[in-house]
Short mmCIF file of N, CA, C and O in Angstrom, two decimals:
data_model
loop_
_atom_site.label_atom_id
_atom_site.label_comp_id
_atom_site.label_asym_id
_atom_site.label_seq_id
_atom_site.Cartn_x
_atom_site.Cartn_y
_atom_site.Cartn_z
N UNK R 18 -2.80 0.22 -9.59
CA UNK R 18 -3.22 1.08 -10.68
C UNK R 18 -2.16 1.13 -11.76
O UNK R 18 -1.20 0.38 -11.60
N UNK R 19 -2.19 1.74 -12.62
CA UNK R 19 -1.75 2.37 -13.70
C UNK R 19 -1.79 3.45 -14.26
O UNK R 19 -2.84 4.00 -14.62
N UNK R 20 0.02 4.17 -14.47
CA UNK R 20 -0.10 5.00 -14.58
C UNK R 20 1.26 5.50 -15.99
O UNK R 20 2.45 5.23 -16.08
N UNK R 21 0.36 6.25 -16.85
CA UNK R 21 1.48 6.42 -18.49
C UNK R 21 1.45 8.24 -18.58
O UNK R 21 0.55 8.97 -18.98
N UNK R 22 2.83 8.61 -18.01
CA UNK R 22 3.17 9.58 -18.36
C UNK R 22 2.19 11.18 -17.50
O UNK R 22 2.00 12.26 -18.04
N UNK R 23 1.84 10.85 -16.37
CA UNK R 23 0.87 11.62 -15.46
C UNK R 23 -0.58 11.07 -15.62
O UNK R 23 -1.47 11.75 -15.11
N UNK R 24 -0.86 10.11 -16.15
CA UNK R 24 -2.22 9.86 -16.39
C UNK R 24 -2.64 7.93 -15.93
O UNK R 24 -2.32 6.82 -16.34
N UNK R 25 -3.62 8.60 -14.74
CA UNK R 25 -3.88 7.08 -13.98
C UNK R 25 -5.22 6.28 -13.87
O UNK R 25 -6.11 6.82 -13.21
N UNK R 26 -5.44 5.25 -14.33
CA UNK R 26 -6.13 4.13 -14.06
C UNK R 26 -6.56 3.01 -13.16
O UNK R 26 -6.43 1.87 -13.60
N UNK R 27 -7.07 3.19 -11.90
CA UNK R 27 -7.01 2.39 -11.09
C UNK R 27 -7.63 0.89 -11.80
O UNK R 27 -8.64 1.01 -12.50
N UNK R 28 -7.10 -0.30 -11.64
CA UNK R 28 -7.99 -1.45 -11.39
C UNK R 28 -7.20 -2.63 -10.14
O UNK R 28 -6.41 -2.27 -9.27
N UNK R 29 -7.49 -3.46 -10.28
CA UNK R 29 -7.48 -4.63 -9.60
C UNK R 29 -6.21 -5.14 -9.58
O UNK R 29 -6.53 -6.26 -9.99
N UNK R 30 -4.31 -5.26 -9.35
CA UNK R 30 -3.56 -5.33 -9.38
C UNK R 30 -3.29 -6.16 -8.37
O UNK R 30 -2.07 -6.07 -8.23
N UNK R 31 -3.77 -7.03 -7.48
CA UNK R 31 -3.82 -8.45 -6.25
C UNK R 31 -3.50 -9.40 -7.59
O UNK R 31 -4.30 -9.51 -8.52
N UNK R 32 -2.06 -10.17 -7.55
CA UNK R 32 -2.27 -11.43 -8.81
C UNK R 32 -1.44 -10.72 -10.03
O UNK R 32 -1.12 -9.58 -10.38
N UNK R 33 -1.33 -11.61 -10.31
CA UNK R 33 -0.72 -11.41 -12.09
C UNK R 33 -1.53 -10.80 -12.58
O UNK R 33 -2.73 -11.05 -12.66
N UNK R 34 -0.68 -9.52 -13.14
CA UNK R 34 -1.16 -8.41 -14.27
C UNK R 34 -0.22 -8.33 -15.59
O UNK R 34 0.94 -7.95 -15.72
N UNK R 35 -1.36 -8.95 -16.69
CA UNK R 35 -0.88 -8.46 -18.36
C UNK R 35 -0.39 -7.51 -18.88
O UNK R 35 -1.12 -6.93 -19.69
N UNK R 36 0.44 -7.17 -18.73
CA UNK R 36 0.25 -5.74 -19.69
C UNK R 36 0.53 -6.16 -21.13
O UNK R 36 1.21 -7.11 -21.50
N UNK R 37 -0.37 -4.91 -22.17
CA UNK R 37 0.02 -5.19 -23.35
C UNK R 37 0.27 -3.80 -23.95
O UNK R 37 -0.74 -3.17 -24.27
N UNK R 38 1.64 -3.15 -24.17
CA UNK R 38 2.16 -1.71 -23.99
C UNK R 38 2.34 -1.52 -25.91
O UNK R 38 2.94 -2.39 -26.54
N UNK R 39 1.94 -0.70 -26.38
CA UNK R 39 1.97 -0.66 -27.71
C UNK R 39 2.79 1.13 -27.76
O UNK R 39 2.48 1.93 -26.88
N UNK R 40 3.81 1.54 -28.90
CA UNK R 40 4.48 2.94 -28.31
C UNK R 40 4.06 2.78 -29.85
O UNK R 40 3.84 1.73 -30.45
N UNK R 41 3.98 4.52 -30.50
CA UNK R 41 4.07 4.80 -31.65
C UNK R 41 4.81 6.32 -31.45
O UNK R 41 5.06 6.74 -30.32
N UNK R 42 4.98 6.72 -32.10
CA UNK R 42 6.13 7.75 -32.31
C UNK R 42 5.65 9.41 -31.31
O UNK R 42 6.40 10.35 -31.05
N UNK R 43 4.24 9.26 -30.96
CA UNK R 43 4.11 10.29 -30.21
C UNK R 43 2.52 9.87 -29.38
O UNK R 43 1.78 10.74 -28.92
N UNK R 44 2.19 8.26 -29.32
CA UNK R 44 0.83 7.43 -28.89
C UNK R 44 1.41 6.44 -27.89
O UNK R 44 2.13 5.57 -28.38
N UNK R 45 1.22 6.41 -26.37
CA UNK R 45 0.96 5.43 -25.82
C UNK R 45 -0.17 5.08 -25.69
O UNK R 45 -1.14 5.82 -25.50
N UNK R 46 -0.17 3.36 -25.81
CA UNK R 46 -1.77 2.64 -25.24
C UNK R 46 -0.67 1.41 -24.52
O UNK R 46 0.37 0.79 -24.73
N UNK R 47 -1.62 1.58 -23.65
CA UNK R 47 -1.48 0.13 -22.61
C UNK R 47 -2.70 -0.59 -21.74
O UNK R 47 -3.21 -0.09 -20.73
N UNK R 48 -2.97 -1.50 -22.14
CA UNK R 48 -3.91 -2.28 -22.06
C UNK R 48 -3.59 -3.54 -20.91
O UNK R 48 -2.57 -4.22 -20.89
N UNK R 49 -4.55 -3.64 -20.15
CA UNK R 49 -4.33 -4.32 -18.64
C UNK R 49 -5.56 -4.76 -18.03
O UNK R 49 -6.20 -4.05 -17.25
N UNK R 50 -5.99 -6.18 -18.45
CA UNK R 50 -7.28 -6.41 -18.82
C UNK R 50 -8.66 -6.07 -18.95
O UNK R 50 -9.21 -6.56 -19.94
N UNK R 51 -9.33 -5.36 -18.22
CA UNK R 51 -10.34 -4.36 -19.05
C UNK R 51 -9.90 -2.87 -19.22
O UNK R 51 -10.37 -1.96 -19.90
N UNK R 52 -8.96 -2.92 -18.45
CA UNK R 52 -8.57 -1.33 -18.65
C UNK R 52 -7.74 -1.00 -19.27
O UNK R 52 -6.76 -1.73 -19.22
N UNK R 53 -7.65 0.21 -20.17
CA UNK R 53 -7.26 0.78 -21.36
C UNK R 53 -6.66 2.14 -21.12
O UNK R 53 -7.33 2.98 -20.52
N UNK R 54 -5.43 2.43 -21.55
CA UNK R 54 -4.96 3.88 -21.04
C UNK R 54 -4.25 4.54 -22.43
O UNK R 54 -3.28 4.06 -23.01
N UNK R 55 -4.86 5.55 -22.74
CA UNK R 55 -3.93 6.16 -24.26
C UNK R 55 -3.48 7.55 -24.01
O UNK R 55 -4.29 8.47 -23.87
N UNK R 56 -2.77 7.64 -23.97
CA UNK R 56 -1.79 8.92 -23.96
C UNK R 56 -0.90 9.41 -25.03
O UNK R 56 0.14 8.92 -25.47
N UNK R 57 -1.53 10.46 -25.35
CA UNK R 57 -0.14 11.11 -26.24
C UNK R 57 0.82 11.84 -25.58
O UNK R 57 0.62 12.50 -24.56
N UNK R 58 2.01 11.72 -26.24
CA UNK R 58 3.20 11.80 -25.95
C UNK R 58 3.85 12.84 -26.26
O UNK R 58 3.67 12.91 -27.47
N UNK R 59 4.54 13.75 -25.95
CA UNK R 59 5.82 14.41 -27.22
C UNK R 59 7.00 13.24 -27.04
O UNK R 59 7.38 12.67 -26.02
N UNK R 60 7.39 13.12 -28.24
CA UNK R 60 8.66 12.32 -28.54
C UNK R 60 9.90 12.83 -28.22
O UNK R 60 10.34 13.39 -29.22
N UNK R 61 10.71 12.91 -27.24
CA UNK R 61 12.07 12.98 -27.27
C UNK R 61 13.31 12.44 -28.12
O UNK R 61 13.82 11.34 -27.90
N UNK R 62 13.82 13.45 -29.25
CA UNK R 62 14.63 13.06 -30.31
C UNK R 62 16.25 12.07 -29.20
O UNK R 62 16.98 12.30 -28.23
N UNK R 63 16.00 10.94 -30.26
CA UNK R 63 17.15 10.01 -29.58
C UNK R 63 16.49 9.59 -29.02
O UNK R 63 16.79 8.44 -29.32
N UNK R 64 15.35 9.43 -28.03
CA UNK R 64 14.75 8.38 -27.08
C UNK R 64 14.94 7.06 -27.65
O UNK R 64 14.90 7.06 -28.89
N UNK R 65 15.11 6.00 -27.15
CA UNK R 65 15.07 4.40 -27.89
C UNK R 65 14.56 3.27 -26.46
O UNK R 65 14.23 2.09 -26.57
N UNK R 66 14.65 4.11 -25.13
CA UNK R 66 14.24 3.07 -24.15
C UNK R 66 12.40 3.12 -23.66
O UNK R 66 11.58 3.97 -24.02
N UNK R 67 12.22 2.24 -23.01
CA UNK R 67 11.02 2.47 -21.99
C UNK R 67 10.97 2.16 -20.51
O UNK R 67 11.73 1.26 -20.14
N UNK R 68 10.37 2.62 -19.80
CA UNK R 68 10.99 2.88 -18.33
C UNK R 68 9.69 1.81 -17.80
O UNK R 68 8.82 1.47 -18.61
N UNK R 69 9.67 1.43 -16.60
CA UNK R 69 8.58 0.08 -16.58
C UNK R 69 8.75 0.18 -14.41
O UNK R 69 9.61 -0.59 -13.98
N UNK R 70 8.39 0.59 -13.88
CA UNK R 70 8.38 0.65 -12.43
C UNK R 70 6.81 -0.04 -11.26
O UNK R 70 5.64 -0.41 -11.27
N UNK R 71 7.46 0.09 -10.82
CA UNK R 71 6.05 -0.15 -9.28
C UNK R 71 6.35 0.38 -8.35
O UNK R 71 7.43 0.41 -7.74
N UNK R 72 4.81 1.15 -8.05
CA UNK R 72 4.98 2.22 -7.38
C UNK R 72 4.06 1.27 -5.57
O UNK R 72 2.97 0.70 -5.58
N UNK R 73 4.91 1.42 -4.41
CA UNK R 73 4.53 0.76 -3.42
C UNK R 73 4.36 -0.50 -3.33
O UNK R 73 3.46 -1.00 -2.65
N UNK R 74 5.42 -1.34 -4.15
CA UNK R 74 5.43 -2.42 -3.61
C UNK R 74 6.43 -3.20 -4.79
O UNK R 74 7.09 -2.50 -5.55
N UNK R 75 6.48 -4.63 -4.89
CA UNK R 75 7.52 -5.18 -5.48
C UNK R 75 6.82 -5.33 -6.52
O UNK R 75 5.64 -4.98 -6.48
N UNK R 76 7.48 -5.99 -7.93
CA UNK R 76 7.00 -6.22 -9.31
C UNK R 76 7.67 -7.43 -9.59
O UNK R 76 8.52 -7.76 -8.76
N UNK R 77 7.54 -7.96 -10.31
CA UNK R 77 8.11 -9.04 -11.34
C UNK R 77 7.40 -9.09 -12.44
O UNK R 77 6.24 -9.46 -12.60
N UNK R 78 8.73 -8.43 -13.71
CA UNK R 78 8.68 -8.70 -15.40
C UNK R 78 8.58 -10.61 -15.27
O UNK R 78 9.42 -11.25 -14.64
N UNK R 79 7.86 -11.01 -15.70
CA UNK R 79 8.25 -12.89 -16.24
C UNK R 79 8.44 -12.91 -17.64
O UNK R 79 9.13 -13.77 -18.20
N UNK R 80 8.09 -12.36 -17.98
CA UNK R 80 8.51 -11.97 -20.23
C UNK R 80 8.17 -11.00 -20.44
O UNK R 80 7.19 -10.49 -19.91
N UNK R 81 8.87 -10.48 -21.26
CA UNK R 81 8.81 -9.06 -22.07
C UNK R 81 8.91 -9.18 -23.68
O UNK R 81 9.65 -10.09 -24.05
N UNK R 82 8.44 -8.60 -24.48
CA UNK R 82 8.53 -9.02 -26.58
C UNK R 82 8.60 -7.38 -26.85
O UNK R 82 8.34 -6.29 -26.34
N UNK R 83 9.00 -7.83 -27.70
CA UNK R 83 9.24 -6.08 -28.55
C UNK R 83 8.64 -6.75 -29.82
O UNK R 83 8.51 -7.94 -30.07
N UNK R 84 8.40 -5.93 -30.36
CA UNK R 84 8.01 -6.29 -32.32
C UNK R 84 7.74 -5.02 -32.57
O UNK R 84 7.04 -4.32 -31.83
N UNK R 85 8.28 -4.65 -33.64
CA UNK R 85 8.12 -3.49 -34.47
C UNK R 85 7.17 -2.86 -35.16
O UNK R 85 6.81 -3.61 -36.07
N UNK R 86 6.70 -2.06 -35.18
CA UNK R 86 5.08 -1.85 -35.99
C UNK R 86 5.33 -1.52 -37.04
O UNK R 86 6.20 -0.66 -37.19
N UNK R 87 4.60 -2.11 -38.24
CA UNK R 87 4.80 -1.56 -39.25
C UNK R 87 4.66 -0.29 -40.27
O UNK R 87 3.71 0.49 -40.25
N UNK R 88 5.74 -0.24 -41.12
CA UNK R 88 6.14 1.29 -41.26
C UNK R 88 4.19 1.40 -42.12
O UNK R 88 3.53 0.60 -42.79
N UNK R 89 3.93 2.69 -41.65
CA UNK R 89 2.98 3.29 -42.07
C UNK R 89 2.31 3.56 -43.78
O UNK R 89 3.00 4.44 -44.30
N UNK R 90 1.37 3.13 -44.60
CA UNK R 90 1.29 2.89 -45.65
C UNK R 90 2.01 3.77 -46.67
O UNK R 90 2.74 3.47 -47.63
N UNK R 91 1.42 5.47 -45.95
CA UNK R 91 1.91 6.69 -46.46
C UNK R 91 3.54 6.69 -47.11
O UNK R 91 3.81 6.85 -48.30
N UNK R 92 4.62 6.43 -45.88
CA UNK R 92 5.99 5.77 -45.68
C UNK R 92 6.56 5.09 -46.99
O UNK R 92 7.37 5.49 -47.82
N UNK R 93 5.70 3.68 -46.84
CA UNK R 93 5.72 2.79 -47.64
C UNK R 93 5.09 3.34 -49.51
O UNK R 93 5.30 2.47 -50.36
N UNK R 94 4.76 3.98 -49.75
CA UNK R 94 4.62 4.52 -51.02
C UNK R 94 5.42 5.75 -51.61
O UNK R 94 5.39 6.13 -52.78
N UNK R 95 6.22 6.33 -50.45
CA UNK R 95 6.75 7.21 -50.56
C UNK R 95 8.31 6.47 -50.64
O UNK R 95 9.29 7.20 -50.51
N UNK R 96 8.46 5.23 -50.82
CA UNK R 96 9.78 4.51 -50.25
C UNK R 96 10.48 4.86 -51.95
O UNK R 96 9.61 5.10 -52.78
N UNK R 97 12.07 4.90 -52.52
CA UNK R 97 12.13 4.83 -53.55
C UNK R 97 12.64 2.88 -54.00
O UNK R 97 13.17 2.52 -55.05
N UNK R 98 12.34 2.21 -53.09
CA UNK R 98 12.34 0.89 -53.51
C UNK R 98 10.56 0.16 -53.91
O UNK R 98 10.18 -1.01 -53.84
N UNK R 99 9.96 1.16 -54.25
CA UNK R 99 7.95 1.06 -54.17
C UNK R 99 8.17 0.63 -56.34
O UNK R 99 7.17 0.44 -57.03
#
């Protein structure tokens, strides 16, 4: 299963599992082939990590990507380089 911040999703976890973990400033979604998990968050000021475990049994990360989301339009018009 899957589980973001008290909130769980059982599916099919026998075999290689995708994850595709997207964070926004107070929105988790994580996506794990048909199943979909969104959670809001409170943000902890200073937070910068993410925590990644298995619960009853072993795991293996094989790649991990970060990419940055882009700053928000609102942000971006409010910038004084606009």
């Amino acid at each position: 299963g899957l589980e973001v911040s008290g909130t769980r999703a059982d599916f099919d976890t026998q075999g290689p599992v995708r994850l595709r973990i997207f964070v926004d400033r107070s929105v988790v979604e994580v996506f794990a082939g048909d199943v979909v998990l969104t959670k809001v968050v409170r943000p902890v000021a200073g937070a910068t990590s993410i925590e990644l475990f298995a619960d009853g049994g072993p795991a293996e990360i094989k790649d991990f990507h970060v990419w940055p989301l882009s700053v928000p339009l609102k942000e971006q018009s409010a910038s004084p380089d606009s």
